[in-house]
mmCIF file of C-alpha atoms and ligand atoms in Angstrom:
data_model
loop_
_atom_site.group_PDB
_atom_site.id
_atom_site.type_symbol
_atom_site.label_atom_id
_atom_site.label_comp_id
_atom_site.label_asym_id
_atom_site.label_seq_id
_atom_site.Cartn_x
_atom_site.Cartn_y
_atom_site.Cartn_z
ATOM 1 C CA MET A 1 -11.793 -61.740 45.936
ATOM 2 C CA LEU A 2 -10.845 -61.276 42.431
ATOM 3 C CA GLN A 3 -12.943 -58.147 42.250
ATOM 4 C CA LYS A 4 -11.157 -57.075 45.650
ATOM 5 C CA VAL A 5 -7.445 -57.912 43.910
ATOM 6 C CA TYR A 6 -8.801 -55.668 41.105
ATOM 7 C CA ASP A 7 -10.353 -53.005 43.593
ATOM 8 C CA TRP A 8 -6.710 -52.746 44.833
ATOM 9 C CA VAL A 9 -4.941 -52.173 42.369
ATOM 10 C CA ASP A 10 -7.266 -50.138 40.751
ATOM 11 C CA GLU A 11 -7.722 -47.846 43.535
ATOM 12 C CA ARG A 12 -3.713 -46.891 43.548
ATOM 13 C CA LEU A 13 -2.925 -47.039 39.197
ATOM 14 C CA ASP A 14 -6.262 -46.456 37.686
ATOM 15 C CA ILE A 15 -6.254 -48.915 35.371
ATOM 16 C CA THR A 16 -9.920 -49.272 34.613
ATOM 17 C CA PRO A 17 -9.298 -46.480 32.287
ATOM 18 C CA LEU A 18 -7.069 -48.522 30.066
ATOM 19 C CA TRP A 19 -8.627 -51.386 29.537
ATOM 20 C CA ARG A 20 -12.437 -49.742 28.796
ATOM 21 C CA ASP A 21 -10.672 -47.498 26.460
ATOM 22 C CA VAL A 22 -9.589 -50.618 24.487
ATOM 23 C CA ALA A 23 -12.991 -52.457 25.190
ATOM 24 C CA ASP A 24 -15.721 -50.226 25.289
ATOM 25 C CA HIS A 25 -16.569 -49.010 22.049
ATOM 26 C CA GLU A 26 -19.725 -49.710 20.044
ATOM 27 C CA VAL A 27 -19.995 -52.575 16.796
ATOM 28 C CA PRO A 28 -21.742 -50.733 14.277
ATOM 29 C CA GLU A 29 -25.105 -52.099 13.114
ATOM 30 C CA HIS A 30 -23.897 -52.867 9.639
ATOM 31 C CA VAL A 31 -20.795 -55.296 10.941
ATOM 32 C CA ASN A 32 -23.219 -56.670 13.324
ATOM 33 C CA PRO A 33 -24.023 -60.396 11.528
ATOM 34 C CA ALA A 34 -27.270 -60.743 14.243
ATOM 35 C CA HIS A 35 -27.823 -58.000 12.512
ATOM 36 C CA HIS A 36 -27.111 -58.638 8.873
ATOM 37 C CA PHE A 37 -26.314 -62.392 8.034
ATOM 38 C CA SER A 38 -23.994 -61.107 5.503
ATOM 39 C CA ALA A 39 -21.679 -58.999 7.945
ATOM 40 C CA PHE A 40 -19.807 -62.449 8.406
ATOM 41 C CA VAL A 41 -17.488 -61.108 6.518
ATOM 42 C CA TYR A 42 -16.129 -58.357 8.951
ATOM 43 C CA CYS A 43 -15.328 -61.550 10.898
ATOM 44 C CA PHE A 44 -12.300 -62.626 8.396
ATOM 45 C CA GLY A 45 -9.741 -60.338 10.034
ATOM 46 C CA GLY A 46 -10.881 -61.221 13.732
ATOM 47 C CA LEU A 47 -10.732 -64.876 12.790
ATOM 48 C CA THR A 48 -7.619 -64.187 11.210
ATOM 49 C CA PHE A 49 -6.294 -62.592 14.619
ATOM 50 C CA PHE A 50 -7.461 -65.453 16.421
ATOM 51 C CA ILE A 51 -5.241 -67.674 14.698
ATOM 52 C CA THR A 52 -2.458 -66.209 14.733
ATOM 53 C CA VAL A 53 -2.807 -65.807 18.064
ATOM 54 C CA ILE A 54 -2.901 -69.946 18.573
ATOM 55 C CA GLN A 55 0.145 -70.075 16.017
ATOM 56 C CA ILE A 56 2.062 -68.416 18.260
ATOM 57 C CA LEU A 57 1.062 -69.963 21.793
ATOM 58 C CA SER A 58 1.293 -73.521 19.452
ATOM 59 C CA GLY A 59 4.696 -72.275 18.375
ATOM 60 C CA MET A 60 6.062 -71.643 21.845
ATOM 61 C CA PHE A 61 5.310 -74.989 22.951
ATOM 62 C CA LEU A 62 6.705 -76.574 20.032
ATOM 63 C CA ALA A 63 9.975 -74.784 20.340
ATOM 64 C CA MET A 64 10.567 -76.861 24.119
ATOM 65 C CA TYR A 65 11.062 -79.919 22.265
ATOM 66 C CA TYR A 66 12.461 -78.969 18.559
ATOM 67 C CA ALA A 67 15.817 -78.891 17.649
ATOM 68 C CA PRO A 68 16.841 -76.365 15.066
ATOM 69 C CA ASP A 69 19.608 -78.667 13.680
ATOM 70 C CA ILE A 70 20.032 -81.279 10.761
ATOM 71 C CA VAL A 71 21.363 -84.128 12.892
ATOM 72 C CA ASN A 72 18.096 -83.518 14.906
ATOM 73 C CA ALA A 73 15.196 -81.385 13.347
ATOM 74 C CA TRP A 74 13.939 -84.666 11.816
ATOM 75 C CA GLU A 75 14.231 -86.806 15.398
ATOM 76 C CA SER A 76 13.015 -83.996 17.510
ATOM 77 C CA VAL A 77 9.880 -83.604 15.090
ATOM 78 C CA TYR A 78 9.278 -87.183 14.759
ATOM 79 C CA TYR A 79 9.498 -87.943 18.865
ATOM 80 C CA LEU A 80 7.411 -84.567 19.857
ATOM 81 C CA GLN A 81 4.519 -85.819 17.290
ATOM 82 C CA ASN A 82 4.355 -89.398 17.909
ATOM 83 C CA GLN A 83 5.931 -89.707 21.670
ATOM 84 C CA VAL A 84 4.883 -86.441 23.602
ATOM 85 C CA ALA A 85 1.236 -86.350 24.850
ATOM 86 C CA PHE A 86 -0.963 -84.452 22.856
ATOM 87 C CA GLY A 87 2.063 -84.140 20.486
ATOM 88 C CA VAL A 88 0.151 -84.535 17.107
ATOM 89 C CA ILE A 89 -2.744 -82.214 18.083
ATOM 90 C CA VAL A 90 0.217 -79.075 18.876
ATOM 91 C CA ARG A 91 2.196 -80.026 16.277
ATOM 92 C CA GLY A 92 -1.521 -80.269 14.055
ATOM 93 C CA MET A 93 -2.562 -77.039 15.492
ATOM 94 C CA HIS A 94 0.347 -75.444 13.953
ATOM 95 C CA HIS A 95 0.572 -77.261 10.360
ATOM 96 C CA TRP A 96 -3.079 -76.416 9.847
ATOM 97 C CA GLY A 97 -3.398 -72.654 11.469
ATOM 98 C CA ALA A 98 -0.502 -72.343 9.116
ATOM 99 C CA SER A 99 -2.625 -72.809 6.472
ATOM 100 C CA LEU A 100 -6.031 -71.322 7.820
ATOM 101 C CA VAL A 101 -4.515 -67.842 8.828
ATOM 102 C CA ILE A 102 -3.080 -67.182 5.037
ATOM 103 C CA VAL A 103 -6.664 -68.679 3.799
ATOM 104 C CA MET A 104 -8.426 -66.333 6.653
ATOM 105 C CA MET A 105 -6.027 -63.225 5.760
ATOM 106 C CA PHE A 106 -6.776 -63.705 2.344
ATOM 107 C CA LEU A 107 -10.412 -63.413 2.270
ATOM 108 C CA HIS A 108 -9.756 -60.030 4.633
ATOM 109 C CA THR A 109 -8.048 -59.022 2.057
ATOM 110 C CA LEU A 110 -11.257 -59.813 -0.709
ATOM 111 C CA ARG A 111 -13.558 -58.123 1.696
ATOM 112 C CA VAL A 112 -11.327 -55.016 1.908
ATOM 113 C CA PHE A 113 -10.486 -54.598 -1.219
ATOM 114 C CA PHE A 114 -14.396 -55.780 -2.787
ATOM 115 C CA GLN A 115 -15.637 -52.738 -0.074
ATOM 116 C CA GLY A 116 -13.462 -50.161 -1.157
ATOM 117 C CA ALA A 117 -12.408 -50.244 2.330
ATOM 118 C CA TYR A 118 -8.732 -48.912 1.903
ATOM 119 C CA LYS A 119 -9.774 -45.644 0.107
ATOM 120 C CA LYS A 120 -9.111 -42.455 1.915
ATOM 121 C CA PRO A 121 -8.483 -42.225 4.875
ATOM 122 C CA ARG A 122 -7.446 -45.341 5.253
ATOM 123 C CA GLU A 123 -4.332 -46.077 2.351
ATOM 124 C CA LEU A 124 -2.011 -46.500 4.793
ATOM 125 C CA ASN A 125 -3.467 -49.145 6.973
ATOM 126 C CA TRP A 126 -3.625 -50.965 3.841
ATOM 127 C CA VAL A 127 -0.476 -50.476 3.082
ATOM 128 C CA VAL A 128 0.197 -51.944 6.734
ATOM 129 C CA GLY A 129 -1.407 -55.216 5.975
ATOM 130 C CA VAL A 130 -0.400 -55.611 2.789
ATOM 131 C CA LEU A 131 3.229 -56.010 4.438
ATOM 132 C CA ILE A 132 1.367 -58.373 7.125
ATOM 133 C CA PHE A 133 0.363 -60.328 4.023
ATOM 134 C CA GLY A 134 4.267 -60.715 3.132
ATOM 135 C CA VAL A 135 5.296 -61.218 6.629
ATOM 136 C CA MET A 136 2.832 -64.048 6.724
ATOM 137 C CA LEU A 137 4.055 -65.692 3.722
ATOM 138 C CA GLY A 138 7.880 -65.513 5.358
ATOM 139 C CA LEU A 139 6.364 -67.244 8.187
ATOM 140 C CA GLY A 140 5.179 -69.836 6.022
ATOM 141 C CA PHE A 141 8.364 -69.999 3.924
ATOM 142 C CA THR A 142 10.410 -70.303 6.481
ATOM 143 C CA GLY A 143 8.320 -72.588 8.724
ATOM 144 C CA TYR A 144 7.932 -75.404 5.794
ATOM 145 C CA LEU A 145 11.836 -75.869 5.971
ATOM 146 C CA LEU A 146 12.075 -76.999 9.626
ATOM 147 C CA PRO A 147 10.451 -80.378 9.756
ATOM 148 C CA TRP A 148 13.817 -81.176 7.689
ATOM 149 C CA ASP A 149 11.848 -84.067 5.955
ATOM 150 C CA MET A 150 12.611 -84.323 2.189
ATOM 151 C CA LYS A 151 9.590 -82.052 1.447
ATOM 152 C CA ALA A 152 10.953 -79.366 3.081
ATOM 153 C CA VAL A 153 14.045 -79.266 1.634
ATOM 154 C CA PHE A 154 13.303 -79.401 -1.843
ATOM 155 C CA ALA A 155 10.611 -76.579 -1.685
ATOM 156 C CA THR A 156 13.248 -74.379 0.244
ATOM 157 C CA LYS A 157 15.784 -75.021 -2.838
ATOM 158 C CA VAL A 158 12.712 -74.157 -5.272
ATOM 159 C CA GLY A 159 11.916 -71.401 -3.333
ATOM 160 C CA ILE A 160 15.125 -70.509 -3.091
ATOM 161 C CA GLN A 161 15.844 -70.589 -6.482
ATOM 162 C CA ILE A 162 12.908 -68.402 -7.634
ATOM 163 C CA ALA A 163 14.209 -65.837 -5.032
ATOM 164 C CA GLU A 164 17.641 -65.983 -7.524
ATOM 165 C CA THR A 165 15.425 -65.136 -10.682
ATOM 166 C CA ILE A 166 14.776 -61.447 -9.093
ATOM 167 C CA PRO A 167 16.489 -59.223 -11.366
ATOM 168 C CA VAL A 168 20.420 -57.657 -10.281
ATOM 169 C CA ILE A 169 20.009 -58.439 -6.385
ATOM 170 C CA GLY A 170 19.163 -62.741 -7.139
ATOM 171 C CA PRO A 171 22.374 -64.005 -6.425
ATOM 172 C CA ILE A 172 22.789 -62.034 -3.575
ATOM 173 C CA ALA A 173 19.001 -62.807 -1.931
ATOM 174 C CA LYS A 174 19.999 -66.728 -2.471
ATOM 175 C CA THR A 175 23.195 -66.566 -0.636
ATOM 176 C CA PHE A 176 21.883 -64.680 2.154
ATOM 177 C CA LEU A 177 18.376 -67.217 2.430
ATOM 178 C CA SER A 178 20.468 -70.492 1.892
ATOM 179 C CA SER A 179 23.413 -68.860 4.631
ATOM 180 C CA GLY A 180 26.001 -69.922 1.929
ATOM 181 C CA GLU A 181 26.129 -71.835 -1.071
ATOM 182 C CA ILE A 182 24.763 -75.433 -0.028
ATOM 183 C CA ILE A 183 21.005 -75.543 1.228
ATOM 184 C CA GLY A 184 21.883 -77.311 4.605
ATOM 185 C CA ALA A 185 23.135 -76.665 8.534
ATOM 186 C CA GLN A 186 23.417 -72.827 7.999
ATOM 187 C CA THR A 187 19.836 -72.562 6.027
ATOM 188 C CA LEU A 188 18.052 -74.063 8.742
ATOM 189 C CA THR A 189 19.409 -72.165 11.758
ATOM 190 C CA ARG A 190 19.131 -69.320 9.606
ATOM 191 C CA PHE A 191 15.696 -70.128 8.808
ATOM 192 C CA PHE A 192 14.987 -70.949 12.365
ATOM 193 C CA ALA A 193 16.018 -67.657 13.699
ATOM 194 C CA ILE A 194 14.127 -65.909 10.777
ATOM 195 C CA HIS A 195 11.029 -67.920 11.543
ATOM 196 C CA VAL A 196 10.657 -67.624 15.821
ATOM 197 C CA PHE A 197 12.416 -63.979 16.073
ATOM 198 C CA PHE A 198 12.555 -61.514 13.473
ATOM 199 C CA LEU A 199 9.337 -62.233 11.312
ATOM 200 C CA PRO A 200 7.422 -63.050 14.611
ATOM 201 C CA ALA A 201 8.809 -59.502 16.080
ATOM 202 C CA ALA A 202 7.900 -58.030 12.883
ATOM 203 C CA LEU A 203 4.560 -59.041 12.431
ATOM 204 C CA LEU A 204 3.567 -58.019 15.863
ATOM 205 C CA ALA A 205 4.620 -54.409 15.577
ATOM 206 C CA LEU A 206 2.937 -54.189 12.119
ATOM 207 C CA MET A 207 -0.193 -55.495 13.735
ATOM 208 C CA GLY A 208 -0.256 -53.388 16.596
ATOM 209 C CA ALA A 209 0.133 -50.556 13.906
ATOM 210 C CA HIS A 210 -2.767 -52.026 11.999
ATOM 211 C CA PHE A 211 -5.148 -52.139 15.407
ATOM 212 C CA ILE A 212 -4.279 -48.894 16.382
ATOM 213 C CA MET A 213 -4.961 -47.458 12.653
ATOM 214 C CA ILE A 214 -8.947 -49.225 13.455
ATOM 215 C CA ARG A 215 -9.194 -47.298 16.728
ATOM 216 C CA LYS A 216 -8.303 -44.554 14.723
ATOM 217 C CA GLN A 217 -10.326 -44.615 11.891
ATOM 218 C CA GLY A 218 -13.019 -46.627 12.985
ATOM 219 C CA ILE A 219 -14.628 -49.555 11.110
ATOM 220 C CA SER A 220 -15.528 -47.867 7.236
ATOM 221 C CA GLY A 221 -19.085 -47.504 6.223
ATOM 222 C CA PRO A 222 -21.918 -49.187 5.172
ATOM 223 C CA LEU A 223 -21.602 -49.568 1.276
ATOM 224 C CA MET B 1 -35.421 -67.133 42.496
ATOM 225 C CA SER B 2 -37.099 -63.909 41.760
ATOM 226 C CA LYS B 3 -36.643 -62.513 38.589
ATOM 227 C CA GLU B 4 -34.619 -59.499 39.112
ATOM 228 C CA ASP B 5 -32.119 -62.177 40.731
ATOM 229 C CA ILE B 6 -29.916 -62.057 37.285
ATOM 230 C CA SER B 7 -29.624 -59.021 35.369
ATOM 231 C CA ARG B 8 -29.177 -59.751 31.294
ATOM 232 C CA ARG B 9 -25.666 -57.648 31.566
ATOM 233 C CA GLN B 10 -24.979 -60.010 34.050
ATOM 234 C CA PHE B 11 -25.901 -63.115 32.236
ATOM 235 C CA LEU B 12 -24.234 -62.581 29.052
ATOM 236 C CA ASN B 13 -21.085 -61.544 31.296
ATOM 237 C CA TYR B 14 -21.754 -65.015 32.811
ATOM 238 C CA THR B 15 -22.521 -67.034 29.145
ATOM 239 C CA LEU B 16 -19.473 -65.318 27.581
ATOM 240 C CA THR B 17 -17.102 -65.686 30.061
ATOM 241 C CA GLY B 18 -17.996 -69.323 30.085
ATOM 242 C CA VAL B 19 -18.052 -69.976 26.590
ATOM 243 C CA GLY B 20 -14.624 -67.993 26.107
ATOM 244 C CA GLY B 21 -13.307 -69.812 28.511
ATOM 245 C CA PHE B 22 -14.263 -72.848 27.684
ATOM 246 C CA MET B 23 -12.530 -71.951 24.161
ATOM 247 C CA ALA B 24 -9.196 -70.673 26.024
ATOM 248 C CA ALA B 25 -9.268 -74.147 27.716
ATOM 249 C CA GLY B 26 -9.946 -75.837 24.933
ATOM 250 C CA VAL B 27 -6.662 -74.415 22.908
ATOM 251 C CA LEU B 28 -4.732 -74.526 26.404
ATOM 252 C CA MET B 29 -5.080 -77.909 27.721
ATOM 253 C CA PRO B 30 -3.299 -80.150 25.051
ATOM 254 C CA MET B 31 -0.331 -77.287 24.700
ATOM 255 C CA VAL B 32 -0.255 -77.812 28.712
ATOM 256 C CA ARG B 33 -0.401 -81.429 28.658
ATOM 257 C CA PHE B 34 2.575 -81.318 25.996
ATOM 258 C CA ALA B 35 4.480 -79.456 28.309
ATOM 259 C CA ILE B 36 4.179 -81.300 31.294
ATOM 260 C CA ASP B 37 4.719 -84.931 29.928
ATOM 261 C CA PRO B 38 8.479 -84.990 30.811
ATOM 262 C CA VAL B 39 6.931 -84.740 34.188
ATOM 263 C CA LEU B 40 4.494 -87.044 33.859
ATOM 264 C CA ALA B 41 6.445 -89.537 32.341
ATOM 265 C CA LYS B 42 7.041 -92.511 34.300
ATOM 266 C CA GLU B 43 10.735 -93.749 35.282
ATOM 267 C CA ALA B 44 12.534 -95.592 32.185
ATOM 268 C CA ASN B 45 13.963 -98.974 33.616
ATOM 269 C CA GLN B 46 17.371 -99.773 33.042
ATOM 270 C CA ASP B 47 18.923 -102.844 32.265
ATOM 271 C CA MET B 48 21.718 -104.655 35.239
ATOM 272 C CA VAL B 49 25.081 -104.838 33.362
ATOM 273 C CA ALA B 50 28.170 -106.421 33.945
ATOM 274 C CA VAL B 51 30.744 -104.497 35.703
ATOM 275 C CA THR B 52 33.926 -106.243 37.019
ATOM 276 C CA GLU B 53 34.640 -109.466 37.955
ATOM 277 C CA VAL B 54 34.090 -110.409 41.831
ATOM 278 C CA ALA B 55 37.384 -111.499 42.118
ATOM 279 C CA LYS B 56 38.576 -108.043 41.626
ATOM 280 C CA ILE B 57 36.594 -106.428 44.002
ATOM 281 C CA GLY B 58 38.756 -105.768 47.303
ATOM 282 C CA ASP B 59 37.794 -104.525 51.045
ATOM 283 C CA GLU B 60 39.324 -100.558 50.230
ATOM 284 C CA PRO B 61 36.895 -98.770 47.581
ATOM 285 C CA LYS B 62 37.843 -98.828 44.306
ATOM 286 C CA ARG B 63 36.444 -96.767 41.606
ATOM 287 C CA PHE B 64 34.871 -99.093 38.078
ATOM 288 C CA ASN B 65 33.390 -97.494 35.122
ATOM 289 C CA PHE B 66 30.537 -99.162 33.259
ATOM 290 C CA LYS B 67 28.536 -97.944 30.286
ATOM 291 C CA ILE B 68 24.626 -97.734 29.811
ATOM 292 C CA LYS B 69 22.535 -97.317 26.895
ATOM 293 C CA GLN B 70 20.790 -93.968 27.850
ATOM 294 C CA LYS B 71 17.738 -92.554 25.675
ATOM 295 C CA ASP B 72 17.400 -88.703 26.329
ATOM 296 C CA GLY B 73 14.054 -88.242 24.044
ATOM 297 C CA TRP B 74 15.032 -88.526 20.384
ATOM 298 C CA TYR B 75 18.687 -88.933 21.300
ATOM 299 C CA GLU B 76 20.105 -92.389 22.400
ATOM 300 C CA SER B 77 24.015 -92.341 23.614
ATOM 301 C CA GLU B 78 26.347 -94.875 25.426
ATOM 302 C CA VAL B 79 27.008 -92.849 28.838
ATOM 303 C CA THR B 80 29.669 -93.928 31.267
ATOM 304 C CA LEU B 81 28.740 -94.105 34.835
ATOM 305 C CA SER B 82 30.883 -95.302 37.744
ATOM 306 C CA ALA B 83 30.728 -96.855 41.269
ATOM 307 C CA TRP B 84 32.821 -97.135 44.322
ATOM 308 C CA VAL B 85 33.220 -100.976 45.020
ATOM 309 C CA TYR B 86 34.311 -102.822 48.086
ATOM 310 C CA LYS B 87 33.652 -105.692 50.126
ATOM 311 C CA ASN B 88 32.721 -104.740 53.838
ATOM 312 C CA GLY B 89 33.752 -106.838 56.830
ATOM 313 C CA LYS B 90 31.004 -109.497 56.261
ATOM 314 C CA GLY B 91 32.307 -109.986 52.679
ATOM 315 C CA GLU B 92 29.279 -108.186 50.944
ATOM 316 C CA ILE B 93 29.821 -106.100 47.845
ATOM 317 C CA ASN B 94 28.810 -102.519 47.935
ATOM 318 C CA ALA B 95 28.162 -100.537 45.272
ATOM 319 C CA LEU B 96 28.196 -96.663 46.484
ATOM 320 C CA SER B 97 26.852 -93.789 43.587
ATOM 321 C CA PRO B 98 29.682 -91.223 43.097
ATOM 322 C CA VAL B 99 27.245 -88.603 43.195
ATOM 323 C CA CYS B 100 27.528 -86.592 46.063
ATOM 324 C CA LYS B 101 23.887 -86.046 48.284
ATOM 325 C CA HIS B 102 24.680 -82.572 48.423
ATOM 326 C CA LEU B 103 24.240 -80.886 45.233
ATOM 327 C CA GLY B 104 25.620 -83.327 42.672
ATOM 328 C CA CYS B 105 29.626 -83.169 42.170
ATOM 329 C CA THR B 106 31.403 -86.155 42.060
ATOM 330 C CA ILE B 107 32.819 -87.721 45.034
ATOM 331 C CA ASP B 108 36.528 -89.271 45.458
ATOM 332 C CA TRP B 109 38.120 -92.068 48.006
ATOM 333 C CA ASN B 110 40.355 -90.904 50.528
ATOM 334 C CA THR B 111 41.706 -87.318 48.520
ATOM 335 C CA ASP B 112 41.013 -85.078 52.011
ATOM 336 C CA PRO B 113 44.406 -85.445 53.800
ATOM 337 C CA GLY B 114 42.677 -84.251 56.904
ATOM 338 C CA HIS B 115 40.344 -87.003 56.802
ATOM 339 C CA PRO B 116 41.956 -90.724 55.646
ATOM 340 C CA ASN B 117 39.265 -92.962 54.179
ATOM 341 C CA GLN B 118 36.594 -91.329 53.513
ATOM 342 C CA PHE B 119 34.426 -90.053 50.462
ATOM 343 C CA TYR B 120 35.308 -86.577 49.916
ATOM 344 C CA CYS B 121 33.439 -84.286 47.764
ATOM 345 C CA PRO B 122 35.670 -80.832 46.779
ATOM 346 C CA CYS B 123 33.062 -78.500 45.798
ATOM 347 C CA HIS B 124 31.984 -77.986 49.622
ATOM 348 C CA GLY B 125 33.685 -80.247 50.990
ATOM 349 C CA GLY B 126 31.181 -82.874 51.840
ATOM 350 C CA ARG B 127 32.473 -85.770 53.437
ATOM 351 C CA TYR B 128 31.219 -89.824 53.890
ATOM 352 C CA THR B 129 32.097 -92.551 55.821
ATOM 353 C CA LYS B 130 33.110 -95.750 53.649
ATOM 354 C CA ASP B 131 29.593 -96.915 53.734
ATOM 355 C CA GLY B 132 28.611 -93.776 52.143
ATOM 356 C CA THR B 133 27.157 -92.390 55.682
ATOM 357 C CA ASN B 134 27.228 -88.588 55.334
ATOM 358 C CA VAL B 135 29.607 -87.480 58.147
ATOM 359 C CA LYS B 136 27.717 -84.722 60.108
ATOM 360 C CA GLY B 137 28.346 -81.256 59.619
ATOM 361 C CA THR B 138 29.298 -81.115 56.266
ATOM 362 C CA PRO B 139 27.085 -80.289 53.693
ATOM 363 C CA PRO B 140 25.480 -84.004 52.493
ATOM 364 C CA LEU B 141 22.308 -84.199 54.095
ATOM 365 C CA ALA B 142 22.030 -87.908 53.139
ATOM 366 C CA PRO B 143 24.134 -91.314 52.661
ATOM 367 C CA LEU B 144 25.673 -91.858 49.174
ATOM 368 C CA ASP B 145 22.613 -93.674 46.804
ATOM 369 C CA VAL B 146 23.539 -97.535 46.278
ATOM 370 C CA TYR B 147 23.503 -99.216 42.926
ATOM 371 C CA GLU B 148 21.420 -102.090 42.684
ATOM 372 C CA SER B 149 23.697 -105.260 42.114
ATOM 373 C CA LYS B 150 23.516 -108.988 42.054
ATOM 374 C CA VAL B 151 25.921 -110.784 41.686
ATOM 375 C CA LYS B 152 26.305 -114.018 38.498
ATOM 376 C CA ASP B 153 29.101 -116.346 36.818
ATOM 377 C CA GLY B 154 31.340 -114.400 39.273
ATOM 378 C CA LYS B 155 30.663 -111.163 37.603
ATOM 379 C CA LEU B 156 29.282 -107.951 39.112
ATOM 380 C CA TYR B 157 26.121 -106.427 37.527
ATOM 381 C CA LEU B 158 24.414 -103.373 38.881
ATOM 382 C CA GLY B 159 21.479 -101.330 38.138
ATOM 383 C CA LYS B 160 20.120 -97.789 39.299
ATOM 384 C CA ALA B 161 21.796 -96.098 41.810
ATOM 385 C CA LYS B 162 18.624 -95.983 44.676
ATOM 386 C CA PRO B 163 18.634 -93.379 47.413
ATOM 387 C CA ARG B 164 18.583 -94.774 51.269
ATOM 388 C CA LYS B 165 17.481 -93.368 54.486
ATOM 389 C CA GLY B 166 19.624 -92.017 57.227
ATOM 390 C CA ALA B 167 21.880 -89.673 58.902
HETATM 391 S S1 LIG C 301 27.838 -80.827 46.274
HETATM 392 FE FE1 LIG C 301 29.714 -82.247 47.219
HETATM 393 S S2 LIG C 301 29.729 -80.706 48.989
HETATM 394 FE FE2 LIG C 301 28.161 -79.288 47.686
#
């Protein structure tokens, strides 16, 4: 049945080359943990991507219940975690995944660094990787405020005051981030928008560039 | 079953699809259950609340407002409902919901000059007779819901509006 649907579409649109081009490529021996166990270090990038997918999915579902508003934010998080079936698990995925994705990304960065995989011709991909690192930290920072509990608010105060210490543009950065003088209603809506729209869009674009460059240049050779 | 029945490639395909499917299901199952929770939640019950003194109820439908406590997720509030209440020929109290059974507008009593002594819905001209039966040829396809009611200490108590079958 599925095969027939696929054939029907393929006959008309010739979709096979599209996915073949993505899926059909050899995994070099030196990155295959089945050949050399130590090659597991090559998995960190893929694991980062895998957790990112889980973050995006769990985040989309959490947004079904979350209210980005100082009166309701905490209550809605409390409700979705304690009253809604599997709320603990879905929020747990997003909460723990947020830390794990940064750990994995860090390990991936270390691998690339110590193997010298960033050297010519892959310098540009290193630059994009560093941008992804920044976006991920931004996602962590903005997401931390959303539950709107004491820890969230004070962590954000600290973070915004760190931003204030940037020379020259510090005060502007502070006002921009907190959306005014007060860290309150407008900070929360602003962080929400950054967390669910701006940074994910940037992340997807950067990850697309990251992967296209890998396919173009291939994985760096064995040491 | 001979050895040729399943190739190495097929075996790998099946195992990988199986393992991948299992992992995807493990990730998605909690999220989907989380999302459909409102569909599976059971209906909240609602306490009967005192609406009016029985003595104030006449033969002509009259609108009475009453307040109920409502829980909407994390938001709790008091909302005002209303009921069209009257005594029918046998002296029984009838309390009708004002929600039109067509698409949910609010009906009113005796406001259509062309059809006196009927409930009238301004949205698409739905009409109901005094006992709430929908008039054939107007949009609504069911009679008005009736509130669960009881009389205690000379007061009328109303609960949930329940749909009924009919015309
Ligand atoms: S909603 Fe009342 S007639 Fe359509």
